[in-house]
mmCIF file of C-alpha atoms in Angstrom:
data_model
loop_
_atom_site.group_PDB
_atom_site.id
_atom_site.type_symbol
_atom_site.label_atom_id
_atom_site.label_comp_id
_atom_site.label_asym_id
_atom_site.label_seq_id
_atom_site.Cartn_x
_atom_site.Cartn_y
_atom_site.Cartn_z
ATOM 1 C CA UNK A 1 0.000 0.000 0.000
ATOM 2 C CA UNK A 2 1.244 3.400 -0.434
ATOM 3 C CA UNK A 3 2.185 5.479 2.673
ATOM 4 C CA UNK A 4 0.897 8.366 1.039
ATOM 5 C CA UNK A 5 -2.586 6.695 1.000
ATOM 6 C CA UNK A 6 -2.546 6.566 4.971
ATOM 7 C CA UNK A 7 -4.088 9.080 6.966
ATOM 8 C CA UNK A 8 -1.312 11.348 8.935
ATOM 9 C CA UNK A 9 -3.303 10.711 12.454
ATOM 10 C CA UNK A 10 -4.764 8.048 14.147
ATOM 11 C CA UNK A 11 -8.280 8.534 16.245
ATOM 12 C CA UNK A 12 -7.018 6.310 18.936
ATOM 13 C CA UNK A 13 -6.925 8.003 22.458
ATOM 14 C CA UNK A 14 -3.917 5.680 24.258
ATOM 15 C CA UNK A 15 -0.684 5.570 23.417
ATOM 16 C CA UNK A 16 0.360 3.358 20.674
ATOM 17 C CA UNK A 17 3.765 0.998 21.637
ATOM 18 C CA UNK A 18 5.527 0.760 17.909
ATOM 19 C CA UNK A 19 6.800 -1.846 17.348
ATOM 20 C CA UNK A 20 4.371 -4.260 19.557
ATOM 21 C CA UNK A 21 6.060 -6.214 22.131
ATOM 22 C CA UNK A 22 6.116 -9.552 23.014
ATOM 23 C CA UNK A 23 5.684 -10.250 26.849
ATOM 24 C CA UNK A 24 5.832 -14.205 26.650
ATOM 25 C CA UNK A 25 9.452 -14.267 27.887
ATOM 26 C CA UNK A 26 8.192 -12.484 31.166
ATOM 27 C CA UNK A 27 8.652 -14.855 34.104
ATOM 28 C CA UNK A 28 5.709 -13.671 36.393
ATOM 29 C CA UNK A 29 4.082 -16.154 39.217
ATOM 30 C CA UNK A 30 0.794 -15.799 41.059
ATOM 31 C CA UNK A 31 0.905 -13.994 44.085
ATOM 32 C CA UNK A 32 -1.054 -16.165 45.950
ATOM 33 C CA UNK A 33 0.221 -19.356 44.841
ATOM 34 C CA UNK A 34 4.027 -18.969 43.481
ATOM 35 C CA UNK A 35 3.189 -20.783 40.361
ATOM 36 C CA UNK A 36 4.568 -19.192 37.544
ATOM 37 C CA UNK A 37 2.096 -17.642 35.109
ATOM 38 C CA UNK A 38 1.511 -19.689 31.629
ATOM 39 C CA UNK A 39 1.114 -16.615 28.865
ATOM 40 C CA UNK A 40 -0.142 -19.486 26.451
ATOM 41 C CA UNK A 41 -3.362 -19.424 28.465
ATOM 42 C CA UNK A 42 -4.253 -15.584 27.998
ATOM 43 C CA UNK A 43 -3.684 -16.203 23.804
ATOM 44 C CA UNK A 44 -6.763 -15.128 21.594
ATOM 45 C CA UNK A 45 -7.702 -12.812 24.785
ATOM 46 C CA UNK A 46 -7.412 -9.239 25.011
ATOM 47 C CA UNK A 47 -5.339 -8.321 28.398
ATOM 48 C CA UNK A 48 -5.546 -5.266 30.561
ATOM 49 C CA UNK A 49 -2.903 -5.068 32.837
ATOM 50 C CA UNK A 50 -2.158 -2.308 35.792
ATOM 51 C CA UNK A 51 0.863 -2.486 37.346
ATOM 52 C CA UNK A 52 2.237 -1.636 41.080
ATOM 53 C CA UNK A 53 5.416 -0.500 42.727
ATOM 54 C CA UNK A 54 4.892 -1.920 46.016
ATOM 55 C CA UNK A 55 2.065 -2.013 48.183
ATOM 56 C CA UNK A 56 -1.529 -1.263 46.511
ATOM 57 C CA UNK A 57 -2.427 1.593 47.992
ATOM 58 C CA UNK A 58 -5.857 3.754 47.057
ATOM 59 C CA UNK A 59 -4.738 5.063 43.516
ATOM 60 C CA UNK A 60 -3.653 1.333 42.661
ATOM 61 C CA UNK A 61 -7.089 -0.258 43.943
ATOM 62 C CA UNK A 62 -9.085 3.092 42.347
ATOM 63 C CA UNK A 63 -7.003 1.698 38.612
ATOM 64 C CA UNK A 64 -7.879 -1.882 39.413
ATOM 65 C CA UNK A 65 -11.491 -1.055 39.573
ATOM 66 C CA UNK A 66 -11.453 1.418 36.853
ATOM 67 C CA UNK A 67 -10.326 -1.777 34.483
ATOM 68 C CA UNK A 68 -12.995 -3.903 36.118
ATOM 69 C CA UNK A 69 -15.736 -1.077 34.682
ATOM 70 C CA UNK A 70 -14.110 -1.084 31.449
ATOM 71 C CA UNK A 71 -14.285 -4.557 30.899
ATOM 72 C CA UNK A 72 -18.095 -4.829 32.038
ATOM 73 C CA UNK A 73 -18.687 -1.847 29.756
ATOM 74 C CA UNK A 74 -17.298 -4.030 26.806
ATOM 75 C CA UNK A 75 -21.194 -6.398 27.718
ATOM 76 C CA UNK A 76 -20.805 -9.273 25.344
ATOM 77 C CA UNK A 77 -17.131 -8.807 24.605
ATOM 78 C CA UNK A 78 -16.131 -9.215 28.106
ATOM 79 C CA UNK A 79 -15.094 -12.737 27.821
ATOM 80 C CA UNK A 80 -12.530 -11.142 25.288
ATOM 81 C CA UNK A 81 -11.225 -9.861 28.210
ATOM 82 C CA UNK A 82 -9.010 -10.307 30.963
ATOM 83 C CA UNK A 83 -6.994 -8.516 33.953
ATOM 84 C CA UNK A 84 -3.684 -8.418 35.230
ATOM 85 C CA UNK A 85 -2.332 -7.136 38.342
ATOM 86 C CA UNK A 86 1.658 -6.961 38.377
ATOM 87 C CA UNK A 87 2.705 -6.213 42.118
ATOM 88 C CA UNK A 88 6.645 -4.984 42.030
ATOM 89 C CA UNK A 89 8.815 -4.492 44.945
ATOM 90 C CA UNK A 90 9.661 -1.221 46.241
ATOM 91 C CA UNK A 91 13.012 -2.433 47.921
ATOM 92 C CA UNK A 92 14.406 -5.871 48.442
ATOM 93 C CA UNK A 93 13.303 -6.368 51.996
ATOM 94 C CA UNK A 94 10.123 -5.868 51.721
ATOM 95 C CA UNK A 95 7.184 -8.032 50.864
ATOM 96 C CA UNK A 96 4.375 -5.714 48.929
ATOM 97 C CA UNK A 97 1.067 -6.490 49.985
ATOM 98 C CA UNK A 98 -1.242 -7.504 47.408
ATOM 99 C CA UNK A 99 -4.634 -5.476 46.608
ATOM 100 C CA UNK A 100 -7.989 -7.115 48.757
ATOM 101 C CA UNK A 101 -9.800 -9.039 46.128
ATOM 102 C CA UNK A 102 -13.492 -8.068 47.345
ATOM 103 C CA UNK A 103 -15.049 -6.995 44.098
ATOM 104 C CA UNK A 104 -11.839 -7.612 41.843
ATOM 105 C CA UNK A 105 -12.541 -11.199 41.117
ATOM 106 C CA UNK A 106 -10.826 -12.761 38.159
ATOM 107 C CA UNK A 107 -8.181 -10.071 38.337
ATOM 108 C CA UNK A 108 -4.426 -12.299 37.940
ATOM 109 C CA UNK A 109 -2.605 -11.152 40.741
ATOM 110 C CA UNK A 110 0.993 -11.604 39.550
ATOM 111 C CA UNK A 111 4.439 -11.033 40.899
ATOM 112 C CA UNK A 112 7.899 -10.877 39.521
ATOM 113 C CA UNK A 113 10.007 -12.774 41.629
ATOM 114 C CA UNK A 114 13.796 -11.860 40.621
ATOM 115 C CA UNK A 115 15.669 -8.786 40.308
ATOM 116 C CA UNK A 116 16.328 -10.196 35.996
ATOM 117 C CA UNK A 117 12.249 -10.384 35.751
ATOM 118 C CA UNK A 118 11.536 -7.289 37.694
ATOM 119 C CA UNK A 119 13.922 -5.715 35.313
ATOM 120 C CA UNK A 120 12.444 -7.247 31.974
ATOM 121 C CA UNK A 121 8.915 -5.579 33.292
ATOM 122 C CA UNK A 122 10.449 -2.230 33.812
ATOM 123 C CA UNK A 123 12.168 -2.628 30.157
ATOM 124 C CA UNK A 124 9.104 -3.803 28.532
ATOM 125 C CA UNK A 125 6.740 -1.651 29.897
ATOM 126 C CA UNK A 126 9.207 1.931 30.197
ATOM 127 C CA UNK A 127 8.078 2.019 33.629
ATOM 128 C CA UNK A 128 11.402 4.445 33.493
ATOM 129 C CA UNK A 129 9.619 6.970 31.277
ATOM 130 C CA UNK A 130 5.817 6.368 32.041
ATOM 131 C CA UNK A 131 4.118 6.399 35.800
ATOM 132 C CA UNK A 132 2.716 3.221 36.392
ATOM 133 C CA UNK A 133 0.341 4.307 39.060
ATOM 134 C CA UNK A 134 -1.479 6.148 36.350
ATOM 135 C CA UNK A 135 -1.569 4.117 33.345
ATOM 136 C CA UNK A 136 -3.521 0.695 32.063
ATOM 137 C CA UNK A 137 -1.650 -1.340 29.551
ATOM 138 C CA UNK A 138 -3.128 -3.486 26.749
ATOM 139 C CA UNK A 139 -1.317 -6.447 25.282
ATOM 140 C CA UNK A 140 -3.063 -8.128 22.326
ATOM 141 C CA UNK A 141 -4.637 -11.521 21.517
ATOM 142 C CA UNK A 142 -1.445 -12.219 19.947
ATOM 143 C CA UNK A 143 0.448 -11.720 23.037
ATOM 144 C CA UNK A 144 2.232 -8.345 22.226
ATOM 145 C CA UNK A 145 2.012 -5.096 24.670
ATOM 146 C CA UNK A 146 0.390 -2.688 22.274
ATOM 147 C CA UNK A 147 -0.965 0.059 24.166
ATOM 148 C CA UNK A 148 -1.446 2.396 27.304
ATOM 149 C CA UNK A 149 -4.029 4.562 28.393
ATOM 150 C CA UNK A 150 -3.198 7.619 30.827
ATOM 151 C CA UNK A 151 -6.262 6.699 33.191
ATOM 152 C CA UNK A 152 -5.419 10.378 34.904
ATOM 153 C CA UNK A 153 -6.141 12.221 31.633
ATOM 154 C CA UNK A 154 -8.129 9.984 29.730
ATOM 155 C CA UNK A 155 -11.697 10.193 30.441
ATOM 156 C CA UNK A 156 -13.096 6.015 30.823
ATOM 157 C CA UNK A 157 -15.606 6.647 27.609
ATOM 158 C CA UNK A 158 -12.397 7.828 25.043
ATOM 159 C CA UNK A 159 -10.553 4.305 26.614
ATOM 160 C CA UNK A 160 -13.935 2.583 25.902
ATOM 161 C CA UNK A 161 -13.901 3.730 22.776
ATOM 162 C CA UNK A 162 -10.302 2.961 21.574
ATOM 163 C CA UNK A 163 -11.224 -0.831 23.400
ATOM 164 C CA UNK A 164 -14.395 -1.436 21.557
ATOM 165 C CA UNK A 165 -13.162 -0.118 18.115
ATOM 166 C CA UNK A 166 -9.881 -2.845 18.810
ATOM 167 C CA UNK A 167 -12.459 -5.682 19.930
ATOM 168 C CA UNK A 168 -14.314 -4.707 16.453
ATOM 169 C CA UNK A 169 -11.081 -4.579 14.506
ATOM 170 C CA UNK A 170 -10.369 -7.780 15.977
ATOM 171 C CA UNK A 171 -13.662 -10.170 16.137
ATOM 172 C CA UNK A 172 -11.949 -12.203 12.507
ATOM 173 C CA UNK A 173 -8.950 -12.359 13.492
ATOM 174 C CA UNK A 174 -7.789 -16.396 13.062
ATOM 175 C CA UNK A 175 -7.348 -17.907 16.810
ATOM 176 C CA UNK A 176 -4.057 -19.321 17.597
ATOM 177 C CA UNK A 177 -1.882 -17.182 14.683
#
């Protein structure tokens, strides 16, 4: 196609990641249970994830709940859908403590258990350049972070709306590829 052909903006409200990412080398485990976390399981799903920097405090549990909305907003797409919690350290001797689950069912709760992992999730996600107490991520059905929505300056109907338009661009899309 010719680049000329392609309009000079996007209508997209988050932040496109160019080039996509791949986050199946990320070594994460379950919180609760220190298994690690299969990404093969999450394929053909769309995945918002929120990530913390040590204990969940009010802003983290006010972002958790702000991605539960979104995906109950989405209706029949919801099962599309899934959330991740990534809990980070703040400093190597202490133990974070996680977010209380009452209303945040079938959240992940995930951890990153090594200083090479909790690197890898601060390299993947620029958590050097963006806040991550403000800011939802989206990776793909395909497994690749794509996205990020400010949830400070975005209001929840423009993320809505960049979420249902990807669902829509999306629906065909060949399962397993």
């Amino acid at each position: 196609m010719n680049p000329h052909w392609l309009p000079g903006t996007t209508i997209n409200h988050g932040e496109l990641i160019h080039p996509p990412r791949p986050v199946s080398d990320l070594q994460l485990s379950f919180i609760e249970t220190g298994q690690p976390l299969d990404w093969s399981e999450l394929r053909d799903k769309w995945v918002f994830v929120v990530i913390s920097n040590g204990d969940c405090d009010q802003q983290c549990l006010s972002q958790l709940i702000h991605i539960r909305q979104l995906r109950k907003a989405l209706a029949a797409d919801r099962r599309r859908v899934e959330r991740i919690f990534i809990q980070l350290p703040d400093t190597a001797d202490h133990t974070p403590v996680p977010p209380p689950m009452a209303g945040l069912e079938g959240t992940l709760l995930l951890k990153s258990d090594n200083p090479g992992t909790l690197q890898a999730v601060r390299a993947l996600f620029e958590l050097e350049q963006v806040d991550a107490s403000s800011h939802m991520f989206i990776i793909d059905p395909r497994g690749d972070l794509m996205m990020r929505h400010n949830l400070v300056q975005l209001k929840p109907k423009e993320i809505l709306k960049d979420l249902e338009m990807l669902l829509k661009a999306s629906a065909n899309w060949v399962q397993g590829e």
